[in-house]
């Protein structure tokens, strides 16, 4: 009997192991549950930094994609209408003979201090970081064997940027991830034999990045150039989920082929409220998702941007509230200068967000979308999240007002985060009525949005 029991236990163990492995196809890969830490985190910092941070320029155009300074090389080479202003600027500033590759030796990062960056990110209230390990220019911020003489150790800073920042970020308790461009504009193999490029360059780089630094996030981009089959995405993700050192904790986005956005991945992505040409301002996914955007119009640092191009702290906090209330995360970008400084205005915005989160973070972190939230309140600047048995009303209008909330049943206590005086409220036939008082500047719980906490045993 004991032998039969042991055999049964062994077979059960083998069956469980087999069930936990993911086959290299979307049907199997999509069954992997997104690790809960990602949905709990809610707020992350994107960092775009590379050779493009030397010219650091793009025109202040109406088209948001034209304002991306990290596309500088592509714009001056392609000769498109969008590139005319880039090329004019390039010739005026650097001369007719200047090549983009010349900027690499000027990307010195002499003032880069990973500990200072990590401290700032921690104080911002962010829970994870995503660094551009390689953008479409192909320059890597680690000593990649596939990018000899086109990486931050062989030229420019002569430093392992990915390694230094990873160590510093993890010391603060934040999670570390990497952006990685699947394609490269001018890599010889990519332009002549994409299959060899994937096999000999892209896949080895991705595996090296994963094994060397063990990132919790792999954030790919440039997927639109090829199909997921050409990129061999399913093959890589099968390895990542089954055999990599981060198989239990890693999350990936949805950019793995020209038709994969909003269909596959641990989380879906929007960008400046856009998914290419689709309006996503009111999008609500049942799947985990994330909005990425800059504090101004560019991801890479853009010297052409002025104060009016930067979002205010109030605007950024309201963006965070909006995304989280619809079940998403916010990945907010900073673009350091070529010498390694995060511009002061960006630092200020991050610290302002962190100050707000220090008071109201329980309405953001670990929260979820309130499925029964009344839409009419949202149009009035009232947003909702739920966390355990608590419902939170996030008010972007911090004036005296009467707030009617339908669908809240059996509340036991109502208060305002950061405000130590009682809030007047009573039950109604279909919910609750809350009187938001006129609060003086001295007694204000925080700058910008206020949060009302409703304790109830029926929050969903």
Short mmCIF file of C-alpha atoms in Angstrom, two decimals:
data_model
loop_
_atom_site.label_atom_id
_atom_site.label_comp_id
_atom_site.label_asym_id
_atom_site.label_seq_id
_atom_site.Cartn_x
_atom_site.Cartn_y
_atom_site.Cartn_z
CA UNK A 1 0.00 0.00 0.00
CA UNK A 2 2.88 2.37 0.91
CA UNK A 3 4.52 1.72 -2.47
CA UNK A 4 1.28 2.50 -4.29
CA UNK A 5 0.92 5.70 -2.30
CA UNK A 6 4.46 6.79 -3.21
CA UNK A 7 3.88 6.00 -6.87
CA UNK A 8 0.65 7.98 -6.82
CA UNK A 9 2.44 10.94 -5.18
CA UNK A 10 5.22 10.83 -7.79
CA UNK A 11 2.74 10.70 -10.65
CA UNK A 12 0.78 13.59 -9.15
CA UNK A 13 3.97 15.62 -8.82
CA UNK A 14 4.94 14.92 -12.42
CA UNK A 15 1.46 15.85 -13.59
CA UNK A 16 1.58 19.14 -11.67
CA UNK A 17 5.02 19.92 -13.11
CA UNK A 18 3.78 19.20 -16.62
CA UNK A 19 0.74 21.38 -16.10
CA UNK A 20 2.92 24.26 -14.94
CA UNK A 21 4.99 24.28 -18.13
CA UNK A 22 3.91 26.54 -20.97
CA UNK A 23 4.06 25.52 -24.58
CA UNK A 24 5.44 27.92 -27.23
CA UNK A 25 2.01 29.03 -28.44
CA UNK A 26 -0.33 31.81 -27.37
CA UNK A 27 -3.07 29.44 -26.28
CA UNK A 28 -0.79 28.03 -23.64
CA UNK A 29 1.15 31.22 -22.81
CA UNK A 30 -2.03 33.23 -22.28
CA UNK A 31 -3.02 30.86 -19.46
CA UNK A 32 -0.20 32.16 -17.31
CA UNK A 33 -1.65 34.38 -14.61
CA UNK A 34 -0.11 37.83 -14.28
CA UNK A 35 1.88 37.93 -11.01
CA UNK A 36 -0.17 39.97 -8.54
CA UNK A 37 2.67 42.32 -7.65
CA UNK A 38 2.19 44.16 -10.95
CA UNK A 39 -1.48 45.00 -10.42
CA UNK A 40 -0.72 45.94 -6.82
CA UNK A 41 2.11 48.31 -7.75
CA UNK A 42 0.05 50.76 -9.86
CA UNK A 43 2.81 53.33 -10.44
CA UNK A 44 6.15 52.93 -12.20
CA UNK A 45 8.89 55.12 -13.67
CA UNK A 46 10.04 54.78 -17.29
CA UNK A 47 13.59 55.96 -18.12
CA UNK A 48 14.57 56.77 -21.71
CA UNK A 49 18.33 57.33 -21.91
CA UNK A 50 20.77 56.66 -24.71
CA UNK A 51 22.85 58.23 -27.47
CA UNK A 52 19.77 60.23 -28.51
CA UNK A 53 20.17 62.10 -25.22
CA UNK A 54 23.15 63.97 -26.74
CA UNK A 55 21.31 65.89 -29.51
CA UNK A 56 18.23 65.74 -27.27
CA UNK A 57 15.97 67.57 -29.65
CA UNK A 58 12.64 67.31 -31.48
CA UNK A 59 10.24 70.01 -32.72
CA UNK A 60 7.19 70.96 -30.69
CA UNK A 61 4.78 69.47 -33.23
CA UNK A 62 1.10 68.72 -32.80
CA UNK A 63 1.72 65.07 -33.71
CA UNK A 64 2.92 63.44 -30.50
CA UNK A 65 5.09 60.90 -32.36
CA UNK A 66 7.02 63.70 -34.11
CA UNK A 67 7.92 65.08 -30.69
CA UNK A 68 9.83 61.94 -29.69
CA UNK A 69 13.48 63.05 -29.38
CA UNK A 70 14.61 59.42 -29.13
CA UNK A 71 13.73 59.06 -32.83
CA UNK A 72 16.38 61.62 -33.82
CA UNK A 73 18.60 59.25 -35.87
CA UNK A 74 15.70 57.84 -37.83
CA UNK A 75 14.32 61.31 -38.58
CA UNK A 76 17.57 62.72 -39.99
CA UNK A 77 18.17 59.64 -42.15
CA UNK A 78 14.76 58.87 -43.61
CA UNK A 79 14.18 62.28 -45.22
CA UNK A 80 10.44 62.20 -44.60
CA UNK A 81 8.33 65.30 -44.08
CA UNK A 82 8.56 64.68 -40.34
CA UNK A 83 12.36 64.62 -40.61
CA UNK A 84 12.83 67.94 -42.36
CA UNK A 85 13.01 69.96 -39.15
CA UNK A 86 15.28 67.36 -37.54
CA UNK A 87 17.68 67.45 -40.50
CA UNK A 88 17.72 71.24 -40.58
CA UNK A 89 18.52 71.35 -36.86
CA UNK A 90 21.19 68.66 -37.26
CA UNK A 91 23.04 70.43 -40.08
CA UNK A 92 22.85 73.81 -38.34
CA UNK A 93 24.07 72.52 -34.98
CA UNK A 94 26.58 69.86 -36.00
CA UNK A 95 27.43 70.42 -39.66
CA UNK A 96 26.85 68.56 -42.91
CA UNK A 97 29.35 65.79 -42.16
CA UNK A 98 28.25 64.95 -38.64
CA UNK A 99 26.98 61.40 -38.20
CA UNK A 100 24.70 60.11 -35.49
CA UNK A 101 27.34 57.59 -34.44
CA UNK A 102 29.59 60.52 -33.47
CA UNK A 103 27.26 61.26 -30.56
CA UNK A 104 28.17 58.00 -28.80
CA UNK A 105 31.55 59.33 -27.63
CA UNK A 106 29.75 62.38 -26.20
CA UNK A 107 27.31 60.27 -24.21
CA UNK A 108 29.58 60.31 -21.17
CA UNK A 109 27.12 60.08 -18.24
CA UNK A 110 29.73 61.79 -16.07
CA UNK A 111 27.12 62.96 -13.53
CA UNK A 112 25.13 59.71 -13.43
CA UNK A 113 24.62 58.51 -9.88
CA UNK A 114 22.48 55.38 -9.69
CA UNK A 115 21.89 55.76 -5.95
CA UNK A 116 20.55 59.30 -6.40
CA UNK A 117 18.20 58.14 -9.16
CA UNK A 118 16.95 55.23 -7.07
CA UNK A 119 16.37 57.49 -4.06
CA UNK A 120 14.34 59.90 -6.20
CA UNK A 121 12.26 57.05 -7.64
CA UNK A 122 11.58 55.71 -4.16
CA UNK A 123 10.49 59.15 -2.94
CA UNK A 124 8.17 59.51 -5.94
CA UNK A 125 6.06 56.65 -4.63
CA UNK A 126 6.79 54.46 -7.65
CA UNK A 127 6.93 50.72 -7.08
CA UNK A 128 8.85 49.67 -10.20
CA UNK A 129 11.34 51.03 -12.74
CA UNK A 130 11.68 50.32 -16.47
CA UNK A 131 14.99 51.40 -18.05
CA UNK A 132 15.60 51.46 -21.80
CA UNK A 133 18.27 48.80 -22.08
CA UNK A 134 18.25 49.32 -25.86
CA UNK A 135 16.14 51.62 -28.02
CA UNK A 136 15.64 51.37 -31.79
CA UNK A 137 19.14 52.86 -32.32
CA UNK A 138 20.60 49.55 -31.07
CA UNK A 139 22.95 51.09 -28.47
CA UNK A 140 22.84 48.94 -25.33
CA UNK A 141 23.29 50.17 -21.77
CA UNK A 142 25.06 46.97 -20.78
CA UNK A 143 28.11 45.14 -22.22
CA UNK A 144 26.20 43.11 -24.78
CA UNK A 145 28.36 40.69 -26.76
CA UNK A 146 26.02 41.23 -29.71
CA UNK A 147 26.65 45.01 -29.75
CA UNK A 148 30.43 45.31 -29.60
CA UNK A 149 31.60 48.94 -29.71
CA UNK A 150 27.97 50.08 -29.64
CA UNK A 151 27.31 49.78 -25.91
CA UNK A 152 27.83 51.88 -22.79
CA UNK A 153 30.86 49.89 -21.60
CA UNK A 154 32.85 49.93 -24.83
CA UNK A 155 32.19 53.60 -25.65
CA UNK A 156 30.79 56.72 -24.01
CA UNK A 157 30.25 56.21 -20.26
CA UNK A 158 32.37 53.03 -20.10
CA UNK A 159 29.93 51.86 -17.43
CA UNK A 160 27.36 49.11 -17.08
CA UNK A 161 24.32 51.38 -16.70
CA UNK A 162 21.84 48.49 -16.48
CA UNK A 163 23.85 46.81 -13.75
CA UNK A 164 24.45 49.93 -11.67
CA UNK A 165 20.83 51.04 -11.72
CA UNK A 166 19.51 47.53 -11.08
CA UNK A 167 21.63 47.22 -7.94
CA UNK A 168 20.65 50.67 -6.67
CA UNK A 169 16.94 50.23 -7.36
CA UNK A 170 16.74 46.86 -5.64
CA UNK A 171 18.42 48.28 -2.55
CA UNK A 172 15.43 50.62 -2.18
CA UNK A 173 12.98 47.71 -2.41
CA UNK A 174 11.62 48.66 -5.84
CA UNK A 175 11.28 46.21 -8.71
CA UNK A 176 13.50 46.58 -11.77
CA UNK A 177 12.62 46.03 -15.40
CA UNK A 178 13.91 46.77 -18.89
CA UNK A 179 12.53 48.20 -22.09
CA UNK A 180 14.01 46.39 -25.09
CA UNK A 181 13.50 47.21 -28.77
CA UNK A 182 13.02 44.08 -30.85
CA UNK A 183 14.16 45.79 -34.01
CA UNK A 184 17.04 48.15 -34.82
CA UNK A 185 16.77 50.75 -37.54
CA UNK A 186 20.18 50.25 -39.12
CA UNK A 187 21.59 46.93 -37.94
CA UNK A 188 23.10 45.27 -41.05
CA UNK A 189 21.57 41.87 -40.30
CA UNK A 190 18.12 43.31 -39.66
CA UNK A 191 18.20 45.12 -42.99
CA UNK A 192 19.42 42.10 -44.95
CA UNK A 193 18.26 38.93 -43.17
CA UNK A 194 15.72 39.41 -40.40
CA UNK A 195 15.64 35.71 -39.51
CA UNK A 196 19.37 35.67 -38.84
CA UNK A 197 19.04 38.91 -36.91
CA UNK A 198 16.45 37.32 -34.61
CA UNK A 199 18.44 34.11 -34.15
CA UNK A 200 21.94 35.55 -33.82
CA UNK A 201 21.30 38.97 -32.29
CA UNK A 202 17.89 39.61 -30.74
CA UNK A 203 17.20 36.35 -28.92
CA UNK A 204 20.73 36.05 -27.48
CA UNK A 205 20.49 39.65 -26.25
CA UNK A 206 17.13 39.12 -24.58
CA UNK A 207 18.32 35.98 -22.84
CA UNK A 208 21.55 37.64 -21.74
CA UNK A 209 19.63 40.62 -20.34
CA UNK A 210 17.31 38.25 -18.46
CA UNK A 211 19.96 35.94 -17.06
CA UNK A 212 22.41 38.70 -16.18
CA UNK A 213 20.05 41.11 -14.36
CA UNK A 214 16.95 39.02 -13.59
CA UNK A 215 14.40 41.75 -14.38
CA UNK A 216 10.83 41.59 -13.07
CA UNK A 217 9.57 43.34 -16.23
CA UNK A 218 10.48 42.87 -19.89
CA UNK A 219 8.93 45.73 -21.85
CA UNK A 220 9.40 45.15 -25.58
CA UNK A 221 8.76 47.60 -28.41
CA UNK A 222 9.27 47.93 -32.17
CA UNK A 223 7.10 44.87 -32.64
CA UNK A 224 5.09 46.43 -35.46
CA UNK A 225 7.85 45.73 -38.00
CA UNK A 226 7.28 41.95 -38.04
CA UNK A 227 4.86 39.23 -37.03
CA UNK A 228 5.18 37.48 -33.69
CA UNK A 229 6.26 34.36 -35.63
CA UNK A 230 9.19 36.21 -37.20
CA UNK A 231 10.22 37.56 -33.81
CA UNK A 232 9.90 34.00 -32.41
CA UNK A 233 8.02 35.57 -29.51
CA UNK A 234 6.21 32.42 -28.39
CA UNK A 235 9.49 30.53 -28.28
CA UNK A 236 11.17 33.18 -26.14
CA UNK A 237 8.24 33.55 -23.77
CA UNK A 238 8.01 29.81 -23.31
CA UNK A 239 11.64 29.82 -22.19
CA UNK A 240 11.02 32.90 -20.00
CA UNK A 241 8.03 31.35 -18.22
CA UNK A 242 9.46 27.83 -17.89
CA UNK A 243 13.23 27.98 -17.54
CA UNK A 244 14.45 31.53 -16.90
CA UNK A 245 15.60 32.70 -13.45
CA UNK A 246 12.55 35.02 -13.25
CA UNK A 247 9.92 32.54 -14.44
CA UNK A 248 7.74 32.97 -11.34
CA UNK A 249 7.78 36.76 -11.03
CA UNK A 250 8.40 38.31 -14.44
CA UNK A 251 5.73 40.24 -16.35
CA UNK A 252 5.80 41.18 -20.03
CA UNK A 253 3.83 43.66 -22.09
CA UNK A 254 1.82 43.04 -25.27
CA UNK A 255 4.29 44.21 -27.93
CA UNK A 256 5.47 40.95 -29.48
CA UNK A 257 4.30 41.25 -33.10
CA UNK A 258 2.31 43.58 -35.30
CA UNK A 259 -1.00 41.98 -34.21
CA UNK A 260 -0.37 41.25 -30.53
CA UNK A 261 -1.22 44.53 -28.78
CA UNK A 262 -4.26 44.17 -26.59
CA UNK A 263 -4.28 40.40 -27.20
CA UNK A 264 -1.28 38.76 -25.55
CA UNK A 265 1.08 39.43 -22.66
CA UNK A 266 0.92 39.84 -18.89
CA UNK A 267 -0.42 43.36 -19.39
CA UNK A 268 -1.67 45.47 -22.29
CA UNK A 269 -0.27 48.92 -23.11
CA UNK A 270 -1.52 52.34 -24.12
CA UNK A 271 0.73 55.29 -24.95
CA UNK A 272 -0.36 58.89 -24.45
CA UNK A 273 -3.88 57.43 -24.35
CA UNK A 274 -3.41 55.89 -27.78
CA UNK A 275 -3.10 52.38 -29.12
CA UNK A 276 -1.84 53.47 -32.51
CA UNK A 277 -4.99 55.10 -33.99
CA UNK A 278 -7.52 53.87 -31.44
CA UNK A 279 -9.00 56.25 -28.89
CA UNK A 280 -8.21 54.77 -25.47
CA UNK A 281 -9.18 57.66 -23.22
CA UNK A 282 -12.13 55.74 -21.84
CA UNK A 283 -10.74 52.25 -22.29
CA UNK A 284 -11.34 49.71 -19.56
CA UNK A 285 -9.63 46.33 -19.78
CA UNK A 286 -10.53 43.30 -17.72
CA UNK A 287 -6.93 42.23 -18.34
CA UNK A 288 -4.10 44.07 -16.49
CA UNK A 289 -2.99 47.13 -18.45
CA UNK A 290 -0.65 50.10 -18.27
CA UNK A 291 -0.54 53.62 -19.70
CA UNK A 292 2.92 54.98 -20.54
CA UNK A 293 3.68 58.64 -21.21
CA UNK A 294 6.21 61.36 -20.63
CA UNK A 295 5.91 64.29 -18.25
CA UNK A 296 6.09 66.41 -21.41
CA UNK A 297 5.69 65.35 -25.06
CA UNK A 298 8.85 63.29 -25.53
CA UNK A 299 10.27 60.20 -23.87
CA UNK A 300 13.94 61.03 -24.50
CA UNK A 301 15.05 64.42 -23.12
CA UNK A 302 14.00 67.16 -25.55
CA UNK A 303 15.78 70.50 -25.24
CA UNK A 304 13.11 72.01 -27.48
CA UNK A 305 10.41 71.67 -24.82
CA UNK A 306 9.42 74.60 -22.63
CA UNK A 307 7.61 74.92 -19.31
CA UNK A 308 4.18 74.97 -20.95
CA UNK A 309 4.93 71.60 -22.57
CA UNK A 310 5.23 69.90 -19.17
CA UNK A 311 2.21 68.51 -17.37
CA UNK A 312 1.58 70.02 -13.97
CA UNK A 313 1.61 67.92 -10.83
CA UNK A 314 -2.16 68.27 -10.67
CA UNK A 315 -2.54 66.95 -14.21
CA UNK A 316 -0.21 64.00 -13.55
CA UNK A 317 -1.95 63.03 -10.33
CA UNK A 318 -5.30 63.15 -12.10
CA UNK A 319 -3.89 60.94 -14.87
CA UNK A 320 -2.72 58.45 -12.23
CA UNK A 321 -6.15 58.51 -10.58
CA UNK A 322 -7.92 58.03 -13.89
CA UNK A 323 -5.81 55.04 -14.96
CA UNK A 324 -5.94 53.29 -11.60
CA UNK A 325 -9.71 53.82 -11.29
CA UNK A 326 -10.08 51.96 -14.59
CA UNK A 327 -7.93 49.07 -13.44
CA UNK A 328 -4.65 50.19 -14.97
CA UNK A 329 -1.13 51.24 -13.99
CA UNK A 330 0.73 54.43 -14.90
CA UNK A 331 4.29 54.22 -16.21
CA UNK A 332 5.53 57.82 -16.14
CA UNK A 333 8.68 58.64 -18.07
CA UNK A 334 11.72 60.72 -17.25
CA UNK A 335 14.37 61.57 -19.83
CA UNK A 336 17.81 62.22 -18.29
CA UNK A 337 20.37 64.49 -19.92
CA UNK A 338 23.42 63.00 -21.63
CA UNK A 339 25.58 63.68 -18.58
CA UNK A 340 23.23 61.71 -16.33
CA UNK A 341 21.07 64.35 -14.65
CA UNK A 342 17.31 64.00 -14.31
CA UNK A 343 16.05 67.51 -15.16
CA UNK A 344 14.95 69.44 -12.08
CA UNK A 345 11.41 69.97 -13.38
CA UNK A 346 11.03 66.19 -13.73
CA UNK A 347 12.41 65.65 -10.23
CA UNK A 348 9.95 68.19 -8.87
CA UNK A 349 6.99 66.48 -10.53
CA UNK A 350 8.00 63.08 -9.17
CA UNK A 351 8.38 64.44 -5.64
CA UNK A 352 4.99 66.17 -5.86
CA UNK A 353 3.39 62.86 -6.84
CA UNK A 354 5.24 61.13 -4.01
CA UNK A 355 4.00 63.69 -1.50
CA UNK A 356 0.40 63.11 -2.62
CA UNK A 357 0.84 59.33 -2.47
CA UNK A 358 2.27 59.54 1.06
CA UNK A 359 -1.20 60.68 2.15
CA UNK A 360 -3.44 58.85 -0.30
CA UNK A 361 -1.46 55.77 -1.30
CA UNK A 362 -3.89 53.29 0.26
CA UNK A 363 -6.45 54.32 -2.39
CA UNK A 364 -3.90 53.52 -5.13
CA UNK A 365 -1.60 50.65 -4.12
CA UNK A 366 -3.14 47.16 -4.04
CA UNK A 367 -6.45 48.64 -5.21
CA UNK A 368 -8.72 47.47 -7.99
CA UNK A 369 -11.39 49.00 -10.18
CA UNK A 370 -14.82 49.29 -8.56
CA UNK A 371 -17.01 47.29 -10.90
CA UNK A 372 -20.18 49.02 -9.68
CA UNK A 373 -18.84 52.57 -9.82
CA UNK A 374 -21.49 55.15 -10.80
CA UNK A 375 -20.46 56.65 -14.15
CA UNK A 376 -22.25 59.93 -13.53
CA UNK A 377 -19.84 60.70 -10.66
CA UNK A 378 -16.86 60.11 -12.92
CA UNK A 379 -18.05 62.83 -15.27
CA UNK A 380 -18.08 65.17 -12.29
CA UNK A 381 -14.47 64.48 -11.39
CA UNK A 382 -15.12 61.69 -8.89
CA UNK A 383 -13.21 58.45 -9.40
CA UNK A 384 -13.32 55.19 -7.42
CA UNK A 385 -11.10 52.35 -6.33
CA UNK A 386 -11.65 49.46 -3.93
CA UNK A 387 -9.22 47.78 -1.60
CA UNK A 388 -10.38 44.91 0.63
CA UNK A 389 -13.57 46.15 2.33
CA UNK A 390 -12.88 49.79 1.58
CA UNK A 391 -14.22 51.96 -1.23
CA UNK A 392 -12.33 55.13 -2.06
CA UNK A 393 -13.80 58.19 -3.75
CA UNK A 394 -11.00 60.26 -5.30
CA UNK A 395 -12.12 63.86 -5.79
CA UNK A 396 -10.30 65.99 -8.35
CA UNK A 397 -12.61 68.87 -7.39
CA UNK A 398 -11.48 69.94 -3.93
CA UNK A 399 -14.32 72.38 -3.30
CA UNK A 400 -17.17 72.20 -0.83
CA UNK A 401 -19.76 69.89 -2.36
CA UNK A 402 -22.41 67.29 -1.69
CA UNK A 403 -21.46 63.87 -2.99
CA UNK A 404 -24.08 61.23 -3.77
CA UNK A 405 -22.71 57.73 -4.28
CA UNK A 406 -24.99 54.96 -5.44
CA UNK A 407 -24.31 51.30 -4.78
CA UNK A 408 -22.48 51.57 -1.45
CA UNK A 409 -24.27 49.34 1.01
CA UNK A 410 -23.96 49.25 4.78
CA UNK A 411 -21.06 51.70 5.27
CA UNK A 412 -19.73 51.67 8.82
CA UNK A 413 -17.30 54.60 8.74
CA UNK A 414 -16.44 57.45 6.36
CA UNK A 415 -13.38 59.70 6.61
CA UNK A 416 -11.04 61.75 4.46
CA UNK A 417 -7.43 60.62 4.19
CA UNK A 418 -5.08 63.10 5.81
CA UNK A 419 -7.94 65.08 7.42
CA UNK A 420 -8.48 64.60 11.14
CA UNK A 421 -11.98 66.03 11.44
CA UNK A 422 -15.20 64.03 10.97
CA UNK A 423 -17.08 64.02 7.66
CA UNK A 424 -20.87 64.42 7.70
CA UNK A 425 -22.77 61.66 5.89
CA UNK A 426 -25.92 59.57 5.97
CA UNK A 427 -27.51 56.69 4.09
CA UNK A 428 -29.95 57.20 1.23
CA UNK A 429 -32.38 54.80 -0.42
CA UNK A 430 -29.78 53.65 -2.97
CA UNK A 431 -26.44 54.64 -1.46
CA UNK A 432 -24.94 57.41 0.65
CA UNK A 433 -24.80 61.20 0.78
CA UNK A 434 -21.53 62.80 1.89
CA UNK A 435 -20.98 66.48 2.71
CA UNK A 436 -17.51 67.56 1.65
CA UNK A 437 -16.73 70.57 3.84
CA UNK A 438 -14.97 73.79 2.92
CA UNK A 439 -11.42 73.17 4.16
CA UNK A 440 -8.85 75.89 4.75
CA UNK A 441 -5.40 75.73 3.19
CA UNK A 442 -3.90 75.10 6.62
CA UNK A 443 -6.16 72.08 7.24
CA UNK A 444 -6.10 70.70 3.70
CA UNK A 445 -5.17 67.00 3.75
CA UNK A 446 -2.96 67.37 0.66
CA UNK A 447 -2.49 69.33 -2.52
CA UNK A 448 -4.60 68.48 -5.56
CA UNK A 449 -7.09 65.60 -5.22
CA UNK A 450 -8.74 64.55 -1.96
CA UNK A 451 -9.71 60.98 -1.06
CA UNK A 452 -12.78 59.90 0.89
CA UNK A 453 -12.49 56.47 2.49
CA UNK A 454 -15.68 54.44 2.91
CA UNK A 455 -15.41 51.37 5.09
CA UNK A 456 -17.98 48.78 4.09
CA UNK A 457 -18.18 45.01 4.12
CA UNK A 458 -19.64 44.92 0.64
CA UNK A 459 -17.03 46.71 -1.51
CA UNK A 460 -16.51 44.90 -4.82
#
